[in-house]
PDB file of C-alpha atoms in Angstrom:
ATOM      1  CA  UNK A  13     106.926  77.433 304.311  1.00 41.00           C
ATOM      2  CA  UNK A  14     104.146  79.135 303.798  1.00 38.00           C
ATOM      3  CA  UNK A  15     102.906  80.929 307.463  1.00 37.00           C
ATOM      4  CA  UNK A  16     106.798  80.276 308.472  1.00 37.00           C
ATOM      5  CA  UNK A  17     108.225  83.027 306.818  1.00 36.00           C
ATOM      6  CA  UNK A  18     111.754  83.585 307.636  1.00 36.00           C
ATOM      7  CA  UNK A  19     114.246  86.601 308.798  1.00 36.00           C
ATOM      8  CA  UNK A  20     117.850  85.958 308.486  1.00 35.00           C
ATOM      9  CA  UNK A  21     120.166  88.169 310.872  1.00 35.00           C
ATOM     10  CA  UNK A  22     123.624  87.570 309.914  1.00 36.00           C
ATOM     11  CA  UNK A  23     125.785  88.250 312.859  1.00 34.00           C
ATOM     12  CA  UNK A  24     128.837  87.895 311.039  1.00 35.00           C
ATOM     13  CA  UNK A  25     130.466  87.056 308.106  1.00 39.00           C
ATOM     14  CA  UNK A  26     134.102  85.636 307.766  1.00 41.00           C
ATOM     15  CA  UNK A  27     135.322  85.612 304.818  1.00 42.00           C
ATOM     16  CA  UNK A  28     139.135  84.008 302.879  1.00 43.00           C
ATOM     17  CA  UNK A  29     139.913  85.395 300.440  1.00 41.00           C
ATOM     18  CA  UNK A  30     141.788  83.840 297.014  1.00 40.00           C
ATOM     19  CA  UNK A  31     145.954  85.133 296.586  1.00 37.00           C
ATOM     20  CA  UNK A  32     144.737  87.556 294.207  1.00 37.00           C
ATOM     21  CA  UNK A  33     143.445  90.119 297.411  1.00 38.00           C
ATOM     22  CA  UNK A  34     144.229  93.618 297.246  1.00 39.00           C
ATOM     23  CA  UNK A  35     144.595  95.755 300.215  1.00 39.00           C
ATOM     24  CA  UNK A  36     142.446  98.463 299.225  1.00 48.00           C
ATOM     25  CA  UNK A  37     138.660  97.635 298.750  1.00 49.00           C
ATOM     26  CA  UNK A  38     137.384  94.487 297.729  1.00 58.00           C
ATOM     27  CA  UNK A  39     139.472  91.935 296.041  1.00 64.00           C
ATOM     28  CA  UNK A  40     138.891  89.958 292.421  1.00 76.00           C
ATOM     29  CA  UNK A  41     138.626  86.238 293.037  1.00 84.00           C
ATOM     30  CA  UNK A  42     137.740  84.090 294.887  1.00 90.00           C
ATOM     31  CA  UNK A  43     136.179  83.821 298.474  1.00 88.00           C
ATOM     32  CA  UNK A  44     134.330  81.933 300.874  1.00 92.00           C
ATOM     33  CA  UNK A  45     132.073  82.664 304.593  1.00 92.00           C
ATOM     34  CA  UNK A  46     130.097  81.558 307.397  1.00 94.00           C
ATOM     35  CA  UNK A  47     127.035  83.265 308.174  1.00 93.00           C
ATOM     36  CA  UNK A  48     126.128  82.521 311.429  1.00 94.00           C
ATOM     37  CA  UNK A  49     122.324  84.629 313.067  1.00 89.00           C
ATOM     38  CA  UNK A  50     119.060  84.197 313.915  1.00 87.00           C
ATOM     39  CA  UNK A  51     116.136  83.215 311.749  1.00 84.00           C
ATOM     40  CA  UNK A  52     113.266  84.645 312.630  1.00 79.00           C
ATOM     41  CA  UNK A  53     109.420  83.852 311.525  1.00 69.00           C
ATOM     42  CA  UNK A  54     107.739  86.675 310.263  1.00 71.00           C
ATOM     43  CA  UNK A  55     104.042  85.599 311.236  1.00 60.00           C
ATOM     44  CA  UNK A  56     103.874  83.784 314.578  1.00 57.00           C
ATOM     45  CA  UNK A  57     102.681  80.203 314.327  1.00 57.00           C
ATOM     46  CA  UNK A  58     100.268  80.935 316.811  1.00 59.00           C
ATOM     47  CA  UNK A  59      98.682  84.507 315.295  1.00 60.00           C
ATOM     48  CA  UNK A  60      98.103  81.865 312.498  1.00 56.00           C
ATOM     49  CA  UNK A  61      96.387  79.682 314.343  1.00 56.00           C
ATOM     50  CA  UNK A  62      93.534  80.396 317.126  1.00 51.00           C
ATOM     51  CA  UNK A  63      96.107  83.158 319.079  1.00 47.00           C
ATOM     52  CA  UNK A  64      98.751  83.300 321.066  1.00 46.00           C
ATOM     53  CA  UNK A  65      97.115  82.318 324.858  1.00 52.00           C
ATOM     54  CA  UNK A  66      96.231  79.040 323.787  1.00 65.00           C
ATOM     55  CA  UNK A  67      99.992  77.921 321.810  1.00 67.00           C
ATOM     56  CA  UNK A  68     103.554  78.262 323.046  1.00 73.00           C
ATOM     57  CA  UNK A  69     105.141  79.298 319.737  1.00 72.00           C
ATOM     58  CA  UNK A  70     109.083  79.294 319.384  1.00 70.00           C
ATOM     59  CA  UNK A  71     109.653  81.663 316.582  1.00 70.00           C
ATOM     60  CA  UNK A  72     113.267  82.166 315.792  1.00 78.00           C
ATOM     61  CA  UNK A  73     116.181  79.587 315.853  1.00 80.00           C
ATOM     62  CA  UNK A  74     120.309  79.757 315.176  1.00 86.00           C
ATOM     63  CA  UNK A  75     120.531  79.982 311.265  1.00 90.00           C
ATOM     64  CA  UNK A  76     123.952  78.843 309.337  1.00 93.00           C
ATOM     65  CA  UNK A  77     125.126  79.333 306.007  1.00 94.00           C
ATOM     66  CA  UNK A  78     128.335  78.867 303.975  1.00 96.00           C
ATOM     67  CA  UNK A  79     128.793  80.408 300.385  1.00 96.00           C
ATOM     68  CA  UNK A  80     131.326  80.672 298.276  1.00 96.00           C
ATOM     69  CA  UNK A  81     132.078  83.054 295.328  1.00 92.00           C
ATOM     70  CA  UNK A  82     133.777  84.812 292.936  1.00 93.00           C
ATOM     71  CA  UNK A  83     134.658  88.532 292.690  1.00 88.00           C
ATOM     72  CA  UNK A  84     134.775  89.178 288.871  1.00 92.00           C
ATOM     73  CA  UNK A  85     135.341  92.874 289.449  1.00 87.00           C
ATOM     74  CA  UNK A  86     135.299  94.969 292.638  1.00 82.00           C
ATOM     75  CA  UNK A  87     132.057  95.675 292.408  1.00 88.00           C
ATOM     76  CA  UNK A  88     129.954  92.763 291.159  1.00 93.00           C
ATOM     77  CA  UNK A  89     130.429  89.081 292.207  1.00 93.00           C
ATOM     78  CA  UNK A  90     128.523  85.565 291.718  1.00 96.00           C
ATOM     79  CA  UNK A  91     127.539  83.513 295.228  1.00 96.00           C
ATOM     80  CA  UNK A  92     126.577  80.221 295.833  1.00 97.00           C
ATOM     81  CA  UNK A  93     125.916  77.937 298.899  1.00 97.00           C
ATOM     82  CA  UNK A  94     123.794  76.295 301.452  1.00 97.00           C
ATOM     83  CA  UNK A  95     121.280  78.032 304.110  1.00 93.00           C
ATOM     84  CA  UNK A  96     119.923  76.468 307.053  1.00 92.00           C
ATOM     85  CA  UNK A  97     116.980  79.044 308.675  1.00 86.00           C
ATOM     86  CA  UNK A  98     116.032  76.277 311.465  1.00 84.00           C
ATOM     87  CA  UNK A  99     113.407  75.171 312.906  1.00 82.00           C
ATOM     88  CA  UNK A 100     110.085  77.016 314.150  1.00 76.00           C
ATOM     89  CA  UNK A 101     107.584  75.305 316.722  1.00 76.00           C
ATOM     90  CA  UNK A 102     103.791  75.046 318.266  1.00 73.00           C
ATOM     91  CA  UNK A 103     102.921  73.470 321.459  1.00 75.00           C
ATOM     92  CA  UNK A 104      99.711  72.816 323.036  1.00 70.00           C
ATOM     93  CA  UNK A 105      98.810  70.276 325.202  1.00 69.00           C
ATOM     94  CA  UNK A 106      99.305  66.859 322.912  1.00 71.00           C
ATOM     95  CA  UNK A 107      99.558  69.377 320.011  1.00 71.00           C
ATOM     96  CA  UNK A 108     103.165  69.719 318.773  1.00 77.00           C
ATOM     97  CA  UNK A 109     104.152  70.753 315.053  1.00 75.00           C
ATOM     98  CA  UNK A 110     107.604  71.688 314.096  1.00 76.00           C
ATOM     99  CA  UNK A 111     108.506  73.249 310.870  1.00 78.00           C
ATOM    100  CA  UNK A 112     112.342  73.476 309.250  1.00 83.00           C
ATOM    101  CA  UNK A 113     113.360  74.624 306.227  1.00 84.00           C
ATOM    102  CA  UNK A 114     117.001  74.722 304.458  1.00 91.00           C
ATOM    103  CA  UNK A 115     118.170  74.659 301.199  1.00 94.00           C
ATOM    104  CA  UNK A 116     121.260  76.359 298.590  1.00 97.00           C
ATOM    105  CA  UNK A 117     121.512  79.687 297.441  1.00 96.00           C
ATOM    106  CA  UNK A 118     122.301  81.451 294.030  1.00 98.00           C
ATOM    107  CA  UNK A 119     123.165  85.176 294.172  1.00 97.00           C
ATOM    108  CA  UNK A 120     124.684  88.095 292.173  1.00 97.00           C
ATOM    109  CA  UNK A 121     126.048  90.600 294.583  1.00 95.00           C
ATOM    110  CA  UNK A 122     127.431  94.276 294.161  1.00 94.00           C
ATOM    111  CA  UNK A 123     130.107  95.685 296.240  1.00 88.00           C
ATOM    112  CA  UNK A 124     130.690  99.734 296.845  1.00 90.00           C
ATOM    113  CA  UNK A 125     133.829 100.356 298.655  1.00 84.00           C
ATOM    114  CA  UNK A 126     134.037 102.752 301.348  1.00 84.00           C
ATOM    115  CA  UNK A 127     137.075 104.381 303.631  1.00 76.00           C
ATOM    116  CA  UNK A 128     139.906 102.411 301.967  1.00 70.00           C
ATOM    117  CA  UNK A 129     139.084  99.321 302.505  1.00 72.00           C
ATOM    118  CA  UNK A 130     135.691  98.654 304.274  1.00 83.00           C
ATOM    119  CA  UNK A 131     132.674  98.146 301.997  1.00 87.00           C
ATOM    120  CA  UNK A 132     128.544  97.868 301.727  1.00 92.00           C
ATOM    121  CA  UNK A 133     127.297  94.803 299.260  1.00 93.00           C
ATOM    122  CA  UNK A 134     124.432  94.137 298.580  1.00 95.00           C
ATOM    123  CA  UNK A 135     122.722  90.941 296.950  1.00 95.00           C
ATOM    124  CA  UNK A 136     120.263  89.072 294.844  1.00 97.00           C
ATOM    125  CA  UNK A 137     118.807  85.961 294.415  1.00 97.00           C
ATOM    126  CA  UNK A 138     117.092  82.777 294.612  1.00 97.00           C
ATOM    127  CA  UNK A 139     116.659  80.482 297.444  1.00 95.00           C
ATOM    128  CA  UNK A 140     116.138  76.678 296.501  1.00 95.00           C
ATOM    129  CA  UNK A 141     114.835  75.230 299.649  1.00 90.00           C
ATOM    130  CA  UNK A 142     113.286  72.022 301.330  1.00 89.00           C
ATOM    131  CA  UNK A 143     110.639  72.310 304.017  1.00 82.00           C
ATOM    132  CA  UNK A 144     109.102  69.671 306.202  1.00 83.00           C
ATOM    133  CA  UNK A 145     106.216  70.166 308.913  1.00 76.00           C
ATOM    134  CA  UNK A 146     106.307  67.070 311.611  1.00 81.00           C
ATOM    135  CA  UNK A 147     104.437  66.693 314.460  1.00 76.00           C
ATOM    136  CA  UNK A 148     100.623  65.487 315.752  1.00 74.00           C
ATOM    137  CA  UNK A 149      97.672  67.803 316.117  1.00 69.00           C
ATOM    138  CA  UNK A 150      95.040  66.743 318.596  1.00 67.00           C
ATOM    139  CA  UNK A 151      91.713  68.054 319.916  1.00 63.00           C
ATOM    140  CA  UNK A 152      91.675  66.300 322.906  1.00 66.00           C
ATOM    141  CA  UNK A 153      89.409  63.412 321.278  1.00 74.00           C
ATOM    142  CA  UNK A 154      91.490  62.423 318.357  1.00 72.00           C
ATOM    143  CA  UNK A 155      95.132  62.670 316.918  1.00 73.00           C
ATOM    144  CA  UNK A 156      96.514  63.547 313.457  1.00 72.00           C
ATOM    145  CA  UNK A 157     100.552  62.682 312.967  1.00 76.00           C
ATOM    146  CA  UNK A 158     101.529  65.194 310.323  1.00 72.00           C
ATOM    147  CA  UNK A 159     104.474  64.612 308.096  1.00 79.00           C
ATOM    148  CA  UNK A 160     104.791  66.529 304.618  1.00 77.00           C
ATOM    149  CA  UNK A 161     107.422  68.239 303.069  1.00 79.00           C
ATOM    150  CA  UNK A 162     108.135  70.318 299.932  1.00 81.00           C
ATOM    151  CA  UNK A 163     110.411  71.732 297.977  1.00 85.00           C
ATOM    152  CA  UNK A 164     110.397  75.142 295.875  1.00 87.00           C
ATOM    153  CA  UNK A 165     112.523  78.622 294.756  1.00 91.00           C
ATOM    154  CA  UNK A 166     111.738  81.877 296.070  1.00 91.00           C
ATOM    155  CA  UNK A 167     113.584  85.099 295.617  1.00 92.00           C
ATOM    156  CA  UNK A 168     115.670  86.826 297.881  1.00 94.00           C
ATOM    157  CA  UNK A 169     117.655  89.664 298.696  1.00 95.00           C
ATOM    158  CA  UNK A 170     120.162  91.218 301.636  1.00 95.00           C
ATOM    159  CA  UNK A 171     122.799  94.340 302.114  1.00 95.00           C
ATOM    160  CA  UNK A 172     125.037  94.225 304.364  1.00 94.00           C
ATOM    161  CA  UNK A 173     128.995  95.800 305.362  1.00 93.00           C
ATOM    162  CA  UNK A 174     132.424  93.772 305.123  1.00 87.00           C
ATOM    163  CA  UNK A 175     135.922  94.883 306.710  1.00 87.00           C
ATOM    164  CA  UNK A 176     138.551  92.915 305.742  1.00 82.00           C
ATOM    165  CA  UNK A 177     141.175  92.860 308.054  1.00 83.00           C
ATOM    166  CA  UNK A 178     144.063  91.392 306.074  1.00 79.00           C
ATOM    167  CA  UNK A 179     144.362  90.405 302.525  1.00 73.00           C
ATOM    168  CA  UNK A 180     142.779  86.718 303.168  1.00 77.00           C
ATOM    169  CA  UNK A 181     140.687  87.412 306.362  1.00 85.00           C
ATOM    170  CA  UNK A 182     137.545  89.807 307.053  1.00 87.00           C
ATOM    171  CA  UNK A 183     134.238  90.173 309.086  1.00 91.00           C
ATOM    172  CA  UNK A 184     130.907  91.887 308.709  1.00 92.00           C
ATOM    173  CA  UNK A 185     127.510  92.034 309.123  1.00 94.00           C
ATOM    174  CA  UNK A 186     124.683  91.434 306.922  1.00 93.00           C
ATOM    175  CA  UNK A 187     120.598  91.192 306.513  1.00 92.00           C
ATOM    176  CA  UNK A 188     118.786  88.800 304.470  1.00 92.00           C
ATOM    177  CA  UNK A 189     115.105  88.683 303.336  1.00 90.00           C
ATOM    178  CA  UNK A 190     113.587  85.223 301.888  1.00 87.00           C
ATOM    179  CA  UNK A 191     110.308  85.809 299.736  1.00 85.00           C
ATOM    180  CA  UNK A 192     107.550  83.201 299.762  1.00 77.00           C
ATOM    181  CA  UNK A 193     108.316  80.373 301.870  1.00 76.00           C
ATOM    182  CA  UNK A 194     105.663  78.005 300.991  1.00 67.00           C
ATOM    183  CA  UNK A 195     102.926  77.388 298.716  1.00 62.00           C
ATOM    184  CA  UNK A 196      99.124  76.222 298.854  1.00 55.00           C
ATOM    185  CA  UNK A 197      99.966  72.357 297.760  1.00 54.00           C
ATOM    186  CA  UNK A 198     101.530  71.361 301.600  1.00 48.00           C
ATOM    187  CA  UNK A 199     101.468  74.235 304.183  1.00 49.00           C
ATOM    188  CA  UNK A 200      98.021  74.955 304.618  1.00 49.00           C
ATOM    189  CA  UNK A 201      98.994  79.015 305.192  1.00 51.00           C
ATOM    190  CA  UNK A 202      99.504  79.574 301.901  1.00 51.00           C
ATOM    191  CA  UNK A 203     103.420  81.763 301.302  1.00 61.00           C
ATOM    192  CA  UNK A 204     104.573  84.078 303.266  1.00 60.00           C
ATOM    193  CA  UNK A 205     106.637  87.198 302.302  1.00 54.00           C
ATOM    194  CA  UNK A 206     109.096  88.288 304.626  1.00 46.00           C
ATOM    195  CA  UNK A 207     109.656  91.570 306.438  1.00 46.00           C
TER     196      UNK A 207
END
């Protein structure tokens, strides 16, 4: 969402591979994974709002993902799946607003194979996600509730390197970077790119 830009820090990536794997580099076919990390914000909540010795800001949470694809050749594939990032926070007194955002994925990636069988990717594409801010701003005096969501498509992109241990089982490790989360009709913030 717009100030809540996210960071995605794969920690790993397990990946099954179809009955067409090939010992040596990366296999045709199918595959699937679970990306499990850390989203991170890219602009504290509270740099957005009046600084950070007034708010208690929580601004990374556990991300999870699961995509599946297809390995047309060993070096280009098609992805598609679902992406969690989590959920950011501001606290402040009776002040609390929480932000989440999740959505599915569409990617082209490209694979260069390294040693004999390890590999670097790296990937493309778009992010189809659903955000919702909740929570109740007060000034003392008076109380807003806030509940809005949106939905939208931003780019993004991510590298990362994959070892597969055995013909139908690997791990690795990967970075993803989600482009304007947000927009000026809900989150007040306007988008955010992230680092």
């Amino acid at each position: 969402m717009r100030r809540y830009g996210f960071i995605a820090l794969a920690a790993s990536l397990l990946a099954v591979y179809g009955p067409s794997a090939a010992a040596d580099g990366f296999p045709e076919g199918f595959y699937g994974a679970l990306n499990l990390g850390i989203a991170e914000v890219d602009t504290s909540p509270c740099e957005v709002l009046t600084g950070p010795s007034q708010f208690d800001c929580d601004d990374s949470d556990f991300a999870i993902g699961l995509v599946a694809g297809w390995q047309v050749f060993r070096w280009l594939g098609v992805e598609a799946g679902y992406l969690d990032l989590g959920k950011t926070s501001v606290n402040a007194g009776a002040t609390e607003i929480s932000a989440e955002v999740d959505g599915f994925t569409l990617a082209v990636t490209g694979t260069v194979p390294i040693m004999e069988r390890a590999g670097l990717f790296g990937r493309v594409g778009t992010y189809f996600w659903d955000g919702e801010l909740k929570g109740q701003l007060s000034d003392g005096m008076q109380s807003l509730q806030v509940n809005e969501s949106d939905d939208d498509s931003s780019l993004f992109w991510g590298f990362g390197f994959r070892f597969p241990f055995t013909e139908s089982f690997g791990i690795g490790i990967q970075y993803d970077s989600y482009l304007d989360i947000g927009n000026d009709d809900v989150f007040e913030a306007g988008e955010t790119d992230v680092n």
